[in-house]
Tab-separated table of C-alpha atoms and ligand atoms in Angstrom:
chain	number	residue	atom	x	y	z
A	1	MET	CA	15.056	3.601	62.092
A	2	LYS	CA	15.393	-0.015	63.420
A	3	THR	CA	11.727	-0.902	62.218
A	4	LEU	CA	12.669	0.567	58.783
A	5	THR	CA	15.425	-1.839	58.283
A	6	ILE	CA	13.505	-4.848	59.468
A	7	ILE	CA	10.817	-3.997	56.764
A	8	VAL	CA	13.361	-3.339	54.146
A	9	PHE	CA	15.131	-6.611	54.966
A	10	THR	CA	11.904	-8.775	54.937
A	11	VAL	CA	10.950	-7.187	51.629
A	12	CYS	CA	14.271	-7.999	49.922
A	13	SER	CA	14.333	-11.691	51.370
A	14	GLY	CA	10.962	-12.132	49.982
A	15	LEU	CA	11.757	-10.968	46.618
A	16	ALA	CA	15.001	-13.020	46.954
A	17	ALA	CA	13.118	-16.362	47.866
A	18	LEU	CA	11.070	-15.754	44.791
A	19	GLY	CA	13.829	-15.027	42.518
A	20	GLN	CA	15.260	-18.205	43.591
A	21	ASP	CA	12.238	-20.264	42.909
A	22	ALA	CA	11.981	-18.440	39.457
A	23	ALA	CA	15.531	-19.301	38.946
A	24	LYS	CA	15.284	-22.889	39.615
A	25	LEU	CA	12.029	-23.197	37.021
A	26	TYR	CA	13.888	-21.451	34.589
A	27	GLN	CA	17.273	-23.877	34.929
A	28	THR	CA	14.638	-26.839	34.887
A	29	HIS	CA	12.478	-26.035	32.063
A	30	CYS	CA	14.147	-23.070	29.884
A	31	SER	CA	17.917	-23.136	30.292
A	32	HIS	CA	18.661	-26.112	28.019
A	33	CYS	CA	17.437	-23.899	24.802
A	34	HIS	CA	17.869	-20.340	26.139
A	35	GLY	CA	21.290	-20.928	27.996
A	36	ASN	CA	21.792	-21.277	31.710
A	37	THR	CA	22.954	-17.614	31.761
A	38	PHE	CA	20.273	-16.304	29.324
A	39	GLN	CA	22.866	-16.155	26.578
A	40	GLY	CA	20.699	-18.287	24.009
A	41	GLY	CA	21.441	-21.809	22.537
A	42	SER	CA	19.380	-23.428	20.160
A	43	ALA	CA	16.861	-20.721	20.982
A	44	LYS	CA	17.495	-16.745	21.184
A	45	SER	CA	19.175	-15.063	24.034
A	46	LEU	CA	16.809	-13.661	26.775
A	47	ALA	CA	19.102	-11.005	27.881
A	48	ASP	CA	20.177	-8.996	24.626
A	49	GLY	CA	17.562	-6.304	25.256
A	50	THR	CA	15.102	-7.274	22.550
A	51	TRP	CA	11.834	-8.877	22.830
A	52	GLN	CA	11.025	-9.962	19.426
A	53	PHE	CA	7.638	-11.263	20.475
A	54	GLY	CA	6.445	-8.503	22.716
A	55	ASP	CA	8.241	-6.781	25.677
A	56	THR	CA	5.494	-6.398	28.498
A	57	SER	CA	5.059	-8.923	31.116
A	58	GLY	CA	1.820	-9.853	29.296
A	59	HIS	CA	3.376	-10.666	26.215
A	60	ILE	CA	6.135	-12.696	27.769
A	61	ASN	CA	3.456	-14.483	30.121
A	62	ARG	CA	1.579	-15.335	27.087
A	63	ASN	CA	4.759	-16.544	25.123
A	64	ILE	CA	5.411	-18.989	27.961
A	65	LYS	CA	2.150	-19.911	28.485
A	66	PHE	CA	0.852	-20.860	24.892
A	67	GLY	CA	4.380	-21.095	23.273
A	68	ILE	CA	5.385	-19.928	19.877
A	69	THR	CA	4.829	-23.436	18.734
A	70	HIS	CA	5.720	-23.049	15.035
A	71	LEU	CA	9.155	-21.773	16.029
A	72	GLY	CA	9.876	-24.395	18.742
A	73	MET	CA	9.044	-22.538	21.812
A	74	PRO	CA	6.977	-24.995	23.768
A	75	ALA	CA	3.628	-24.234	25.685
A	76	TYR	CA	4.010	-24.359	29.279
A	77	GLU	CA	0.246	-24.208	30.136
A	78	LYS	CA	-0.010	-27.875	31.250
A	79	THR	CA	3.530	-27.915	32.935
A	80	LEU	CA	3.589	-24.520	34.946
A	81	SER	CA	0.831	-22.940	36.988
A	82	ASP	CA	-0.114	-19.225	35.991
A	83	GLN	CA	1.756	-18.157	39.321
A	84	GLN	CA	4.859	-19.855	38.401
A	85	ILE	CA	4.757	-18.386	34.837
A	86	LYS	CA	4.273	-14.951	36.026
A	87	GLN	CA	7.527	-15.667	38.271
A	88	ILE	CA	9.562	-16.566	35.527
A	89	SER	CA	8.619	-13.536	33.464
A	90	THR	CA	9.280	-11.300	36.394
A	91	TYR	CA	12.518	-12.904	36.820
A	92	LEU	CA	13.394	-12.623	33.323
A	93	LEU	CA	12.820	-8.890	33.333
A	94	GLU	CA	14.663	-8.258	36.306
A	95	MET	CA	17.899	-10.383	35.106
A	96	GLN	CA	17.796	-8.366	31.750
A	97	LYS	CA	17.916	-5.017	33.771
A	98	GLN	CA	20.589	-6.215	35.930
A	99	ALA	CA	22.678	-7.627	33.021
A	100	GLY	CA	22.679	-4.040	31.912
A	101	ALA	CA	21.086	-5.156	28.593
A	102	THR	CA	19.962	-1.907	27.105
A	103	LYS	CA	17.939	-1.774	23.622
A	104	SER	CA	20.049	-2.303	20.767
A	105	PRO	CA	21.037	1.025	19.623
A	106	ILE	CA	19.617	2.617	16.584
A	107	PRO	CA	21.670	1.349	13.599
A	108	GLU	CA	23.356	4.172	11.602
A	109	THR	CA	23.326	2.312	8.297
A	110	LEU	CA	21.258	-0.429	7.072
A	111	GLN	CA	21.857	-3.235	4.327
A	112	THR	CA	18.992	-4.306	1.949
A	113	LEU	CA	19.034	-6.096	-1.328
A	114	ASP	CA	18.847	-2.855	-3.269
A	115	TYR	CA	20.508	-0.028	-1.207
A	116	ASP	CA	22.884	0.421	1.480
A	117	ILE	CA	20.953	3.032	3.569
A	118	ASN	CA	22.045	5.744	6.056
A	119	VAL	CA	19.754	6.073	9.174
A	120	GLU	CA	19.471	9.679	10.555
A	121	ILE	CA	17.763	10.696	13.717
A	122	TRP	CA	15.409	13.292	12.074
A	123	THR	CA	13.447	14.147	15.418
A	124	GLU	CA	13.480	12.917	19.002
A	125	GLY	CA	11.977	13.698	22.389
A	126	LEU	CA	8.228	12.741	20.957
A	127	GLU	CA	5.794	11.189	23.366
A	128	VAL	CA	4.185	8.115	21.864
A	129	PRO	CA	4.030	9.590	18.092
A	130	TRP	CA	1.195	8.077	16.114
A	131	SER	CA	1.397	9.568	12.773
A	132	LEU	CA	3.402	12.009	10.308
A	133	ALA	CA	1.957	14.055	7.823
A	134	PHE	CA	4.042	16.201	5.260
A	135	LEU	CA	3.003	19.318	3.715
A	136	ASP	CA	6.094	19.725	1.739
A	137	GLU	CA	9.743	19.158	2.376
A	138	LYS	CA	9.851	21.850	5.193
A	139	THR	CA	6.671	21.232	7.049
A	140	ALA	CA	5.297	18.260	8.782
A	141	LEU	CA	2.670	17.597	11.477
A	142	VAL	CA	3.118	14.778	13.947
A	143	THR	CA	0.346	13.685	16.341
A	144	GLU	CA	1.274	12.485	19.846
A	145	ARG	CA	-1.161	9.987	21.179
A	146	SER	CA	-1.602	11.917	24.664
A	147	GLY	CA	-3.241	14.813	22.642
A	148	ARG	CA	-0.620	16.867	21.197
A	149	LEU	CA	-0.345	18.211	17.690
A	150	ARG	CA	3.157	19.228	16.963
A	151	THR	CA	4.987	21.029	13.983
A	152	LEU	CA	7.861	20.076	12.545
A	153	ASP	CA	10.411	22.301	10.550
A	154	LYS	CA	12.779	20.323	8.470
A	155	GLY	CA	12.804	17.693	11.414
A	156	ARG	CA	13.114	20.521	14.277
A	157	LEU	CA	10.320	20.199	16.456
A	158	HIS	CA	8.320	23.267	17.728
A	159	SER	CA	8.686	23.372	21.415
A	160	LYS	CA	4.880	24.536	21.735
A	161	PRO	CA	2.249	22.191	20.496
A	162	ILE	CA	-0.869	23.683	18.501
A	163	GLU	CA	-3.282	24.919	21.000
A	164	GLY	CA	-7.116	24.345	20.971
A	165	ILE	CA	-7.462	21.148	19.189
A	166	PRO	CA	-10.160	18.595	20.152
A	167	GLU	CA	-10.088	17.014	23.613
A	168	VAL	CA	-9.210	13.381	22.979
A	169	LEU	CA	-9.657	10.332	25.404
A	170	ALA	CA	-6.172	9.320	25.750
A	171	GLU	CA	-6.456	6.092	27.528
A	172	GLY	CA	-5.497	2.411	26.354
A	173	GLN	CA	-4.969	2.757	22.699
A	174	GLY	CA	-6.878	5.751	22.401
A	175	GLY	CA	-5.742	9.459	21.974
A	176	LEU	CA	-5.063	11.856	19.205
A	177	LEU	CA	-4.203	9.155	16.382
A	178	ALA	CA	-4.173	10.367	12.554
A	179	VAL	CA	-3.060	13.732	11.030
A	180	ALA	CA	-3.527	14.703	7.199
A	181	PHE	CA	-3.024	17.845	5.102
A	182	ASP	CA	-5.871	18.332	2.461
A	183	PRO	CA	-4.739	17.282	-1.112
A	184	ASP	CA	-5.660	20.971	-2.280
A	185	TYR	CA	-4.106	22.652	0.920
A	186	HIS	CA	-2.215	25.234	-1.013
A	187	GLU	CA	-5.088	26.506	-2.999
A	188	GLU	CA	-6.994	29.709	-1.720
A	189	GLY	CA	-9.147	29.388	1.123
A	190	ASN	CA	-8.396	25.825	1.640
A	191	GLN	CA	-5.655	24.972	4.182
A	192	TRP	CA	-7.529	22.425	5.784
A	193	ILE	CA	-6.045	19.782	8.069
A	194	TYR	CA	-7.559	16.544	9.081
A	195	LEU	CA	-7.451	14.917	12.401
A	196	ALA	CA	-8.828	11.396	13.818
A	197	PHE	CA	-8.832	10.736	17.472
A	198	SER	CA	-10.635	8.918	20.187
A	199	HIS	CA	-13.563	10.842	21.351
A	200	GLY	CA	-15.034	10.673	24.907
A	201	LEU	CA	-18.507	11.210	25.780
A	202	GLU	CA	-19.264	12.780	29.403
A	203	ILE	CA	-19.002	10.114	32.321
A	204	GLN	CA	-22.285	8.613	32.665
A	205	PRO	CA	-24.714	9.849	35.167
A	206	ASN	CA	-24.566	6.198	36.850
A	207	GLY	CA	-20.859	6.434	36.981
A	208	ARG	CA	-20.090	4.272	34.256
A	209	ARG	CA	-17.134	4.787	32.184
A	210	SER	CA	-17.438	7.505	29.604
A	211	LEU	CA	-18.020	5.939	26.090
A	212	ALA	CA	-15.953	6.278	23.224
A	213	MET	CA	-15.616	6.194	19.573
A	214	THR	CA	-13.288	7.370	16.810
A	215	LYS	CA	-14.125	10.797	15.415
A	216	LEU	CA	-13.117	12.863	12.560
A	217	VAL	CA	-12.788	16.724	12.506
A	218	ARG	CA	-10.905	19.295	10.189
A	219	GLY	CA	-9.631	22.609	11.035
A	220	ARG	CA	-6.966	25.359	10.188
A	221	ILE	CA	-3.831	26.200	12.083
A	222	ASN	CA	-3.610	30.087	12.146
A	223	GLY	CA	-0.192	31.035	13.835
A	224	ASN	CA	-0.350	28.405	16.848
A	225	ASP	CA	-3.807	27.924	17.047
A	226	TRP	CA	-6.481	25.460	15.737
A	227	THR	CA	-9.445	27.395	14.083
A	228	ASP	CA	-12.433	26.845	12.039
A	229	GLU	CA	-13.020	23.497	13.240
A	230	GLU	CA	-15.627	21.450	11.591
A	231	THR	CA	-17.036	17.687	12.644
A	232	LEU	CA	-16.914	15.575	9.559
A	233	PHE	CA	-17.668	12.167	11.313
A	234	GLU	CA	-19.092	11.688	14.644
A	235	ALA	CA	-20.775	8.406	14.864
A	236	PRO	CA	-24.537	8.292	16.819
A	237	HIS	CA	-23.689	8.230	20.344
A	238	GLU	CA	-25.539	5.105	21.238
A	239	THR	CA	-22.871	3.192	19.104
A	240	TYR	CA	-20.000	4.435	21.420
A	241	ARG	CA	-18.155	1.662	23.420
A	242	THR	CA	-16.651	1.607	26.900
A	243	THR	CA	-13.659	-0.210	25.634
A	244	ARG	CA	-10.257	1.541	25.115
A	245	HIS	CA	-8.879	-0.138	22.223
A	246	HIS	CA	-9.317	-1.079	18.302
A	247	TYR	CA	-9.901	2.645	17.476
A	248	GLY	CA	-8.237	1.936	13.967
A	249	THR	CA	-7.840	5.283	11.815
A	250	ARG	CA	-5.328	6.799	9.240
A	251	ILE	CA	-6.841	9.326	6.644
A	252	VAL	CA	-6.148	9.022	2.998
A	253	PHE	CA	-7.501	10.679	-0.135
A	254	ASP	CA	-8.294	8.760	-3.602
A	255	GLU	CA	-7.823	10.498	-7.023
A	256	LYS	CA	-11.121	12.199	-6.651
A	257	LYS	CA	-10.019	13.700	-3.396
A	258	ASP	CA	-12.523	11.753	-1.320
A	259	LEU	CA	-11.468	10.833	2.246
A	260	TYR	CA	-11.299	7.317	3.574
A	261	PHE	CA	-10.522	6.272	7.368
A	262	ALA	CA	-10.926	3.134	9.259
A	263	ILE	CA	-12.426	2.329	12.833
A	264	GLY	CA	-11.323	-0.850	14.540
A	265	ASP	CA	-14.014	-3.181	15.709
A	266	ARG	CA	-13.815	-1.609	19.205
A	267	GLY	CA	-13.350	-4.865	20.889
A	268	THR	CA	-16.541	-6.391	19.616
A	269	GLY	CA	-15.917	-8.674	16.603
A	270	ALA	CA	-19.609	-9.144	15.639
A	271	HIS	CA	-20.155	-5.404	15.070
A	272	ALA	CA	-17.749	-5.592	12.046
A	273	GLN	CA	-20.308	-7.674	10.565
A	274	ASP	CA	-23.192	-5.159	11.404
A	275	LEU	CA	-23.811	-2.472	8.768
A	276	SER	CA	-25.727	-0.251	11.134
A	277	LYS	CA	-22.589	0.029	13.569
A	278	PRO	CA	-19.696	2.137	12.779
A	279	ASN	CA	-16.783	0.029	14.290
A	280	GLY	CA	-15.107	-2.718	12.077
A	281	LYS	CA	-15.319	-0.918	8.920
A	282	ILE	CA	-13.453	1.535	6.449
A	283	HIS	CA	-15.579	4.747	5.554
A	284	ARG	CA	-15.582	7.079	2.744
A	285	ILE	CA	-16.789	10.570	3.015
A	286	ARG	CA	-16.234	13.782	1.016
A	287	ARG	CA	-13.810	16.229	2.327
A	288	ASP	CA	-16.612	18.529	3.846
A	289	GLY	CA	-18.371	15.231	5.506
A	290	ARG	CA	-21.020	14.714	3.178
A	291	ILE	CA	-21.567	11.057	1.777
A	292	PRO	CA	-20.077	10.430	-1.838
A	293	ARG	CA	-23.370	9.556	-4.001
A	294	ASP	CA	-21.786	6.287	-5.132
A	295	ASN	CA	-21.318	4.727	-1.491
A	296	PRO	CA	-21.854	1.399	-1.688
A	297	PHE	CA	-24.345	1.137	1.015
A	298	ARG	CA	-25.962	4.832	0.693
A	299	ARG	CA	-29.364	3.073	-0.477
A	300	ASN	CA	-29.583	0.370	2.455
A	301	LYS	CA	-31.840	1.916	4.959
A	302	THR	CA	-30.214	0.205	7.855
A	303	ALA	CA	-26.585	0.609	7.041
A	304	MET	CA	-24.410	3.680	7.773
A	305	PRO	CA	-24.157	5.530	4.515
A	306	SER	CA	-20.285	6.267	4.997
A	307	ILE	CA	-19.327	2.466	5.087
A	308	PHE	CA	-17.205	1.656	2.303
A	309	SER	CA	-16.159	-1.950	3.165
A	310	TYR	CA	-16.726	-4.017	6.305
A	311	GLY	CA	-15.681	-7.185	8.350
A	312	HIS	CA	-12.507	-5.528	9.735
A	313	ARG	CA	-10.737	-5.941	12.844
A	314	ASN	CA	-8.499	-3.144	13.515
A	315	PRO	CA	-7.012	-1.443	10.481
A	316	GLN	CA	-4.014	0.943	11.251
A	317	GLY	CA	-2.640	1.379	7.880
A	318	LEU	CA	-4.216	2.471	4.710
A	319	ALA	CA	-2.624	3.681	1.554
A	320	PHE	CA	-3.579	4.211	-2.265
A	321	HIS	CA	-1.070	2.499	-4.713
A	322	PRO	CA	0.437	5.325	-6.779
A	323	GLN	CA	-0.370	3.417	-10.223
A	324	THR	CA	-3.403	1.549	-9.974
A	325	GLY	CA	-5.140	3.965	-7.553
A	326	HIS	CA	-6.295	1.016	-5.449
A	327	LEU	CA	-6.655	1.255	-1.509
A	328	TRP	CA	-4.843	-0.973	0.538
A	329	SER	CA	-5.277	-1.532	4.375
A	330	ALA	CA	-3.238	-3.356	6.981
A	331	GLU	CA	-4.856	-4.487	9.966
A	332	HIS	CA	-4.080	-6.145	13.220
A	333	GLY	CA	-5.424	-9.571	13.515
A	334	PRO	CA	-5.492	-11.529	16.853
A	335	LEU	CA	-2.779	-13.991	17.810
A	336	GLY	CA	-1.380	-14.856	13.977
A	337	GLY	CA	-3.818	-13.207	11.771
A	338	ASP	CA	-2.388	-9.856	10.664
A	339	GLU	CA	-3.704	-8.993	7.359
A	340	LEU	CA	-3.110	-6.879	4.139
A	341	ASN	CA	-6.296	-6.318	2.144
A	342	LEU	CA	-7.040	-4.927	-1.080
A	343	ILE	CA	-9.970	-2.677	-0.345
A	344	ALA	CA	-12.983	-2.953	-2.977
A	345	PRO	CA	-16.414	-1.124	-2.282
A	346	GLY	CA	-19.128	-2.969	-0.444
A	347	THR	CA	-16.906	-5.762	0.072
A	348	ASN	CA	-17.024	-7.886	3.517
A	349	TYR	CA	-13.550	-8.920	4.494
A	350	GLY	CA	-14.877	-11.583	7.070
A	351	TRP	CA	-13.929	-10.786	10.691
A	352	PRO	CA	-14.716	-12.344	12.955
A	353	ILE	CA	-16.269	-15.196	10.856
A	354	ILE	CA	-13.121	-16.019	9.081
A	355	THR	CA	-9.741	-15.141	10.136
A	356	TYR	CA	-6.290	-16.801	10.201
A	357	GLY	CA	-5.586	-15.898	13.852
A	358	LYS	CA	-6.448	-17.519	17.214
A	359	ASN	CA	-7.471	-15.861	20.426
A	360	TYR	CA	-4.730	-14.667	22.637
A	361	ASN	CA	-5.005	-17.679	24.925
A	362	GLY	CA	-4.420	-19.862	21.903
A	363	THR	CA	-7.936	-21.335	21.475
A	364	PRO	CA	-9.631	-20.901	18.101
A	365	ILE	CA	-11.882	-18.155	17.340
A	366	THR	CA	-13.456	-19.833	14.245
A	367	ASP	CA	-12.603	-23.008	12.323
A	368	ILE	CA	-12.894	-21.518	8.833
A	369	VAL	CA	-10.287	-19.295	7.143
A	370	ARG	CA	-12.648	-18.839	3.826
A	371	LYS	CA	-16.163	-18.425	3.117
A	372	GLU	CA	-18.140	-17.385	0.046
A	373	GLY	CA	-19.075	-13.691	0.030
A	374	MET	CA	-15.972	-13.033	2.234
A	375	GLU	CA	-12.721	-11.527	0.660
A	376	GLN	CA	-9.592	-13.465	1.417
A	377	PRO	CA	-6.473	-11.210	2.685
A	378	VAL	CA	-3.821	-10.580	0.012
A	379	TRP	CA	-1.349	-11.577	2.548
A	380	TYR	CA	-1.173	-12.337	6.206
A	381	TRP	CA	1.234	-12.729	8.967
A	382	ARG	CA	1.624	-15.704	11.182
A	383	PRO	CA	2.774	-15.115	13.987
A	384	SER	CA	1.401	-11.488	14.002
A	385	THR	CA	4.105	-8.642	13.624
A	386	ALA	CA	1.404	-6.188	14.990
A	387	VAL	CA	1.151	-4.401	11.626
A	388	CYS	CA	0.248	-0.841	11.632
A	389	ALA	CA	1.071	1.718	8.936
A	390	ILE	CA	1.565	1.334	5.482
A	391	ASP	CA	2.838	3.376	2.597
A	392	PHE	CA	3.760	2.849	-1.189
A	393	TYR	CA	6.965	4.239	-1.956
A	394	HIS	CA	7.070	6.925	-4.742
A	395	GLY	CA	9.954	9.066	-4.744
A	396	ASP	CA	13.203	9.715	-6.531
A	397	LEU	CA	15.541	8.305	-4.063
A	398	PHE	CA	15.067	4.832	-4.028
A	399	PRO	CA	14.032	4.430	-7.669
A	400	LYS	CA	13.904	0.363	-7.301
A	401	TRP	CA	11.556	0.787	-4.797
A	402	ASN	CA	8.955	2.927	-6.398
A	403	ASN	CA	5.436	1.086	-5.946
A	404	LYS	CA	6.777	-1.282	-3.179
A	405	LEU	CA	4.903	-1.338	-0.324
A	406	LEU	CA	6.472	-0.296	3.034
A	407	VAL	CA	4.871	-2.013	6.313
A	408	GLY	CA	5.629	-0.992	9.728
A	409	ALA	CA	5.259	-3.509	12.779
A	410	LEU	CA	4.711	-2.620	16.506
A	411	LYS	CA	5.574	-5.616	17.978
A	412	TYR	CA	8.250	-7.060	15.734
A	413	GLU	CA	9.727	-3.686	15.594
A	414	ASP	CA	10.262	-3.909	11.848
A	415	VAL	CA	9.779	-2.296	8.626
A	416	ARG	CA	9.453	-4.395	5.674
A	417	LEU	CA	9.124	-3.956	2.068
A	418	LEU	CA	6.542	-5.591	-0.083
A	419	ASP	CA	6.852	-6.415	-3.782
A	420	ILE	CA	3.209	-6.484	-5.271
A	421	GLU	CA	2.420	-7.311	-8.568
A	422	ASN	CA	-0.976	-7.504	-10.043
A	423	GLY	CA	-2.376	-7.658	-6.644
A	424	ARG	CA	-0.128	-10.472	-5.069
A	425	VAL	CA	2.721	-10.126	-2.818
A	426	MET	CA	5.872	-11.580	-4.594
A	427	HIS	CA	8.510	-11.004	-2.039
A	428	GLU	CA	9.086	-9.408	1.392
A	429	GLU	CA	11.994	-8.151	2.821
A	430	VAL	CA	12.748	-6.626	6.591
A	431	ILE	CA	14.684	-3.706	5.867
A	432	LEU	CA	14.884	-2.311	9.598
A	433	LYS	CA	14.843	-4.297	12.686
A	434	ASN	CA	14.511	-3.638	16.586
A	435	ALA	CA	14.965	0.216	16.458
A	436	GLY	CA	11.840	0.358	18.312
A	437	ARG	CA	7.804	-0.008	17.832
A	438	VAL	CA	7.039	1.379	14.653
A	439	ARG	CA	3.782	3.565	14.437
A	440	ASP	CA	4.166	5.279	11.055
A	441	VAL	CA	6.326	4.995	7.832
A	442	VAL	CA	6.017	7.559	5.353
A	443	CYS	CA	7.613	8.253	1.849
A	444	GLY	CA	8.407	12.030	2.294
A	445	PRO	CA	8.304	14.511	-0.395
A	446	ASP	CA	12.031	14.475	-0.524
A	447	GLY	CA	12.045	10.700	-1.331
A	448	ALA	CA	13.413	9.905	2.023
A	449	ILE	CA	11.716	7.107	4.126
A	450	TYR	CA	10.596	8.422	7.595
A	451	VAL	CA	9.902	5.895	10.237
A	452	VAL	CA	8.117	7.145	13.299
A	453	LEU	CA	9.238	4.961	16.548
A	454	ASN	CA	7.590	4.757	19.958
A	455	ASN	CA	9.673	4.278	23.036
A	456	PRO	CA	11.730	6.107	22.149
A	457	GLY	CA	9.428	8.716	20.445
A	458	THR	CA	11.690	9.164	17.581
A	459	ILE	CA	11.259	9.832	13.810
A	460	LEU	CA	14.434	8.355	11.647
A	461	ARG	CA	15.027	9.366	7.927
A	462	LEU	CA	16.431	6.896	5.715
A	463	THR	CA	18.354	7.710	2.563
A	464	PRO	CA	20.502	5.756	0.283
A	465	LYS	CA	24.165	5.891	0.705
A	466	GLU	CA	26.137	7.377	-2.152
A	467	ASP	CA	28.208	5.020	-3.771
B	1	HEC	C1	12.975	-26.492	23.140
B	1	HEC	C2	13.639	-25.296	23.222
B	1	HEC	C3	13.087	-24.194	23.961
B	1	HEC	C4	12.634	-24.487	25.369
B	1	HEC	C5	12.675	-25.520	26.419
B	1	HEC	C6	12.319	-23.043	25.921
B	1	HEC	N1	11.947	-22.163	24.989
B	1	HEC	FE1	11.596	-20.141	24.826
B	1	HEC	N2	11.994	-19.910	22.995
B	1	HEC	C7	12.259	-20.836	21.949
B	1	HEC	C8	12.254	-20.682	20.674
B	1	HEC	C9	12.922	-21.486	19.315
B	1	HEC	C10	11.864	-18.982	20.640
B	1	HEC	C11	11.428	-18.398	19.398
B	1	HEC	C12	12.743	-17.352	19.301
B	1	HEC	C13	13.965	-17.961	18.752
B	1	HEC	O1	13.964	-18.348	17.450
B	1	HEC	O2	14.939	-18.223	19.316
B	1	HEC	C14	11.503	-18.972	22.140
B	1	HEC	C15	11.177	-17.779	22.502
B	1	HEC	C16	10.871	-17.315	23.825
B	1	HEC	C17	10.578	-16.139	24.217
B	1	HEC	C18	10.222	-14.941	23.332
B	1	HEC	C19	11.527	-14.168	23.257
B	1	HEC	C20	11.072	-12.818	22.748
B	1	HEC	O3	12.309	-12.134	21.854
B	1	HEC	O4	10.345	-12.019	22.726
B	1	HEC	C21	10.321	-16.126	25.650
B	1	HEC	C22	10.053	-14.963	26.619
B	1	HEC	C23	10.895	-17.294	25.805
B	1	HEC	N3	11.048	-18.225	24.828
B	1	HEC	C24	10.765	-17.927	27.305
B	1	HEC	C25	11.045	-19.242	27.507
B	1	HEC	C26	10.865	-19.634	28.842
B	1	HEC	C27	10.477	-18.897	30.250
B	1	HEC	C28	11.211	-21.275	28.914
B	1	HEC	C29	10.922	-21.850	30.174
B	1	HEC	C30	9.898	-22.208	30.853
B	1	HEC	C31	11.491	-21.322	27.509
B	1	HEC	N4	11.197	-20.205	26.985
B	1	HEC	C32	11.713	-22.688	26.949
B	1	HEC	C33	12.731	-22.344	22.570
B	1	HEC	C34	12.491	-22.770	23.685
């Protein structure tokens, strides 16, 4: 009993000492902008429960070290040691907890330029949901990254996940990612459902980490079981990577009902420029996995025939414009280089040769932002919001928003509405902020806007207020 008390005492006093150092550092370097009790001043409060620029200690460390210089947050790289920066971020997170600051509650209403909006919690209790697909107004499927496919009946979550779906490698950014219904689902003998996920190979005999790549299958749901599975895209195993990030994905269909999906660069930028590699590309296949006859690199002997466009870093948003039929993609850039691209066949989008972003440590990736033969983004976000899903609005509930683009962001926890005319972004409005990390945003068959949030795993349903 006695020893225990002593141990506890030492640990506590150790922590307290660390806290005191950090408190001093904070008062000296930070309080004149963020307030001596974190309440904010010329800069935002650091105790309001929101971390606009990322809420992990990694993000906070990075924001202190490299600053957010264009907004006036100085870089402390030269003034403070890494150790001191870590102390401060631990202290800030601890202070925030003590202040009892909780995340701002999900708002019940939103005001936008065009509409006052009701926000309803449509579904809760999901575990890192990744994508939402509607069959009709009643039935939807949602993926959970850990590897569960769940059915929703008017927003009511079936307690039992679908059984027998493929095993996924749920590590890092990987797991069960995209889900989509076949455009002809209701036709007799169709009923196909498509899944994209992180596929891991067996652990290597030499004990190396298992290799992984994005894979695509289709199957049917019979009762509560996944059946009739067919592999549509599985990259050659020698192209699989040991990394656990930048898997890309989303599954969309064009007017001819060909299927498009994206694979991120898997952490190796140079591969995005290498047509023999699956990563860093947007791919197009037939719904049964065959290669469309007019795929741009079909006749190129060294290229993968499924490639539609290349030079991508990590696209996690794909959507077709309802009127023009053009494919748009949103992709995560490095620090300050998230992009919105208009996708054309055979086109090179330049990663990592050109980018508007920097490495996460603030050093340049490349000096050039444009180059002949490489397409410019239509729009880019600096700082990066961590753009994720996109969808064009097309419905009856928000008629003024038809053909406008909804864009969700993870890090900034927002949904934006982009007005795009003739391939150019004319206006951008934040319509939802700080409700949670936005993993998917979908215009539902009923015309409502569905927003899939992580932490907490929730789906919101937005409808206009009656006036
Ligand atoms: C000259 C004023 C200034 C000083 C000094 C300053 N900051 Fe900041 N800080 C800002 C501004 C401006 C922002 C951007 C957000 C905003 O607009 O308020 C910011 C943002 C941040 C963020 C991101 C907050 C979020 O929501 O994600 C963190 C963390 C942060 N500062 C920590 C610190 C720490 C720790 C120190 C001291 C080592 C410090 N800041 C010193 C001005 C300052």
